[in-house]
PDB file of C-alpha atoms in Angstrom:
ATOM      1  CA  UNK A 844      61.061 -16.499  -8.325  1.00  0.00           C
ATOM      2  CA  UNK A 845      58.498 -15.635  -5.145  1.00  0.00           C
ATOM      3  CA  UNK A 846      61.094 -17.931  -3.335  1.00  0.00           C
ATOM      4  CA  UNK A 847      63.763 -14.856  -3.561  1.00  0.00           C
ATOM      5  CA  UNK A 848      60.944 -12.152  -2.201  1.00  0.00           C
ATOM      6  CA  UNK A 849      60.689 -14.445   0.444  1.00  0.00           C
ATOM      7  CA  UNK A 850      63.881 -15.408   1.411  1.00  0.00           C
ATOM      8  CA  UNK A 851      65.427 -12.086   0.849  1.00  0.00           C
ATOM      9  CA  UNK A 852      62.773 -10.521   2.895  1.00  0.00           C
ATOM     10  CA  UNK A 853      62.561 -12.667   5.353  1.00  0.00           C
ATOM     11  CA  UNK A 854      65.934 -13.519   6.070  1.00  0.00           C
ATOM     12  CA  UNK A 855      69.022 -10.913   5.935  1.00  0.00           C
ATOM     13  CA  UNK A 856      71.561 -12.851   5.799  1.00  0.00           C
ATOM     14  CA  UNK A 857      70.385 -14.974   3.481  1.00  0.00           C
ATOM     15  CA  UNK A 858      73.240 -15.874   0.409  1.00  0.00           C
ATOM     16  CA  UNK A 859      71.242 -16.289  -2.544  1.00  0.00           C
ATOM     17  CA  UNK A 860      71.404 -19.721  -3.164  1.00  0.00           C
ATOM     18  CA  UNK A 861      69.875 -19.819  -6.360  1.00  0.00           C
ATOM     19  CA  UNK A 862      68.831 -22.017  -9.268  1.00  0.00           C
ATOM     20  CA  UNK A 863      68.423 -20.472 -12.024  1.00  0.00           C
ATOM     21  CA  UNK A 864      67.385 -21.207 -15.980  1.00  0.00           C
ATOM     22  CA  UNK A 865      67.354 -18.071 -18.644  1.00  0.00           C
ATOM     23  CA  UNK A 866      64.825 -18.745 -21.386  1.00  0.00           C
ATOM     24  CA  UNK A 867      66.067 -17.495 -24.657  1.00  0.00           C
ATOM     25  CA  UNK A 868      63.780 -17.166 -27.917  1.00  0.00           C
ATOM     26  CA  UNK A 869      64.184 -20.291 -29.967  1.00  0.00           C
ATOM     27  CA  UNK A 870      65.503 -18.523 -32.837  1.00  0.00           C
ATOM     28  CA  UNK A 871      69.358 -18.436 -33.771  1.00  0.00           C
ATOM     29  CA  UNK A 872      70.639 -17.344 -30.643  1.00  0.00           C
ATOM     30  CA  UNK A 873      74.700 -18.439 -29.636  1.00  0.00           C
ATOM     31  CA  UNK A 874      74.311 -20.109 -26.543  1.00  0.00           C
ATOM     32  CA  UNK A 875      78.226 -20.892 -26.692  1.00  0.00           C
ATOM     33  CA  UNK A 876      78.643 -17.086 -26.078  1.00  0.00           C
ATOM     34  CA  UNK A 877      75.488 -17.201 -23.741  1.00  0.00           C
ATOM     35  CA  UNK A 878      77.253 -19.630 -21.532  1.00  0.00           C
ATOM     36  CA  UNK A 879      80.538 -17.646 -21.743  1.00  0.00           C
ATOM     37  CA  UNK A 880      78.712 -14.252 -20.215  1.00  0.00           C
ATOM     38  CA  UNK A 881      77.280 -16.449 -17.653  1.00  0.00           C
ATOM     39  CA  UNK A 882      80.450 -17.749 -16.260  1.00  0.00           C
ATOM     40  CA  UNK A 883      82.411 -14.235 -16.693  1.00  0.00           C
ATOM     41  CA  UNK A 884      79.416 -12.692 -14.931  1.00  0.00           C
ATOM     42  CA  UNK A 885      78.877 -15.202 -11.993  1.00  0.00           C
ATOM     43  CA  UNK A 886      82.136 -17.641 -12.098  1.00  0.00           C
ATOM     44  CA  UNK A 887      79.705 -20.658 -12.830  1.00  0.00           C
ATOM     45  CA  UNK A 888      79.194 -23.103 -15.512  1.00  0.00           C
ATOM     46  CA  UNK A 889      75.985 -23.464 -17.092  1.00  0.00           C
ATOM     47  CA  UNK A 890      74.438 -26.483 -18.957  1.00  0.00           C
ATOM     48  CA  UNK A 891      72.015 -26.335 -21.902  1.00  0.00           C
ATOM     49  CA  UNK A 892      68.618 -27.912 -21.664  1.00  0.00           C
ATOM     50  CA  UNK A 893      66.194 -28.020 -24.008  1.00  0.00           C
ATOM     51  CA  UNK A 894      67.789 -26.124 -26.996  1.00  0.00           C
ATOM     52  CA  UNK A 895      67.394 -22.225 -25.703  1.00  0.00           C
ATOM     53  CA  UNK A 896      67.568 -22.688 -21.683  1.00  0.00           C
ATOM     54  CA  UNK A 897      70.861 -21.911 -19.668  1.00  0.00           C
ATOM     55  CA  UNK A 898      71.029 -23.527 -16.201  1.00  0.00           C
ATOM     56  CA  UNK A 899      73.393 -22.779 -13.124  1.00  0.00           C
ATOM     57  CA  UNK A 900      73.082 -22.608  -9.506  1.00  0.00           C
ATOM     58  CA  UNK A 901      74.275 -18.956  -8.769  1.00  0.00           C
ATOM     59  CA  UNK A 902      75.266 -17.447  -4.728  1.00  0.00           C
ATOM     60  CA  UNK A 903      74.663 -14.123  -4.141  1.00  0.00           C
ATOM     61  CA  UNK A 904      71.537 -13.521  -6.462  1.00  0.00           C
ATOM     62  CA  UNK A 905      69.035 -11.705  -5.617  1.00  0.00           C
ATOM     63  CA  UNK A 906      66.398  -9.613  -7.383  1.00  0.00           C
ATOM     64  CA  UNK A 907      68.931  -6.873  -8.325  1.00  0.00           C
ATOM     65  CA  UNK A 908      71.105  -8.932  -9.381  1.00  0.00           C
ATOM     66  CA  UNK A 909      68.392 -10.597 -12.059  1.00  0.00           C
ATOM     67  CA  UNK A 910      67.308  -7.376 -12.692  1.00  0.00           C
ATOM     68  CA  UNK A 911      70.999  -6.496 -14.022  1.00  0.00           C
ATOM     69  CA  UNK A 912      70.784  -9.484 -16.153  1.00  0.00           C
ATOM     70  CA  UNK A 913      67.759  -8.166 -17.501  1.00  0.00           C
ATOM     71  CA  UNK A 914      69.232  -5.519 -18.472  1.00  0.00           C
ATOM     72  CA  UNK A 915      72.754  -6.725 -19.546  1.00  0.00           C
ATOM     73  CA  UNK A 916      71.157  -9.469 -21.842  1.00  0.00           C
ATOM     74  CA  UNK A 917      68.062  -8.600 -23.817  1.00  0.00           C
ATOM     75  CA  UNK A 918      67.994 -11.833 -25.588  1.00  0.00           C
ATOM     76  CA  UNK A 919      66.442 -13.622 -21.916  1.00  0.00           C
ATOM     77  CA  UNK A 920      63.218 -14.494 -23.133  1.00  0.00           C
ATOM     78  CA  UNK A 921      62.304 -15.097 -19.496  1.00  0.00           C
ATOM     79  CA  UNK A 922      64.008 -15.905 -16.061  1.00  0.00           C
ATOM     80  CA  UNK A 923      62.758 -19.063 -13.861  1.00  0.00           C
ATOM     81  CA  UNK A 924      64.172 -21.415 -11.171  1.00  0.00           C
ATOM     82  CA  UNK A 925      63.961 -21.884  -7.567  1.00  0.00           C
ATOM     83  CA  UNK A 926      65.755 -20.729  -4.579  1.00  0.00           C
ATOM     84  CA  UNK A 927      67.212 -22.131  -1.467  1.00  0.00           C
ATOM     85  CA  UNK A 928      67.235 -21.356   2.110  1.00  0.00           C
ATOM     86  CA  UNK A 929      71.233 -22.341   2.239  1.00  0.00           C
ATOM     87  CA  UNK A 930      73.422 -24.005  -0.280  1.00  0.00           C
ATOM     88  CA  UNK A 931      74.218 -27.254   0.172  1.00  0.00           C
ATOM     89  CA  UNK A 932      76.767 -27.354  -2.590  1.00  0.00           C
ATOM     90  CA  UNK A 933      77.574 -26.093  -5.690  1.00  0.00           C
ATOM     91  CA  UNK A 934      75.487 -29.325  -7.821  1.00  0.00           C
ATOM     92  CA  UNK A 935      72.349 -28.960  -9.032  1.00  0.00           C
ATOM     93  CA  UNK A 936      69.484 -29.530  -7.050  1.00  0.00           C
ATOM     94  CA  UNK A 937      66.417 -29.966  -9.314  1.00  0.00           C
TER      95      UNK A 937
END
């Protein structure tokens, strides 16, 4: 997530344009109600990949807002993705 540092820092109006996959534990965990809080908490759908990983693009995040999510869902095993200078749409980019 060094691409967020970066753009955040660098650029202040930057909108958070943001790709982003939350790594859960493989063990038992409801991604049905994972991808719920994920689209009451930032009005996007996520996908499943890979048995335990949520995906969305997301606007507006930024490393307070991830920390939140931290914080709001202790099951996140981890946080990764990539971030964009602008968003081109609301699709997935990679």
């Amino acid at each position: 997530m060094l691409d967020i540092i970066k753009y955040q820092t660098t650029y202040q109006d930057w909108d958070g344009s943001v790709l982003s996959k939350f790594v859960y534990p493989s063990n038992n965990i409801d991604l049905e109600s994972k991808k719920n809080w994920v689209f009451s908490k930032f009005s996007r759908v996520s996908s499943v990949e890979e048995d335990r990983t949520l995906r969305f693009k997301g606007i507006r995040i930024d490393l307070h807002v991830l920390e939140q999510v931290i914080q709001e869902d202790r099951d996140i095993e981890f946080i990764t993705g990539s971030a964009t200078l602008t968003p081109s749409s609301d699709s997935y980019s990679a």
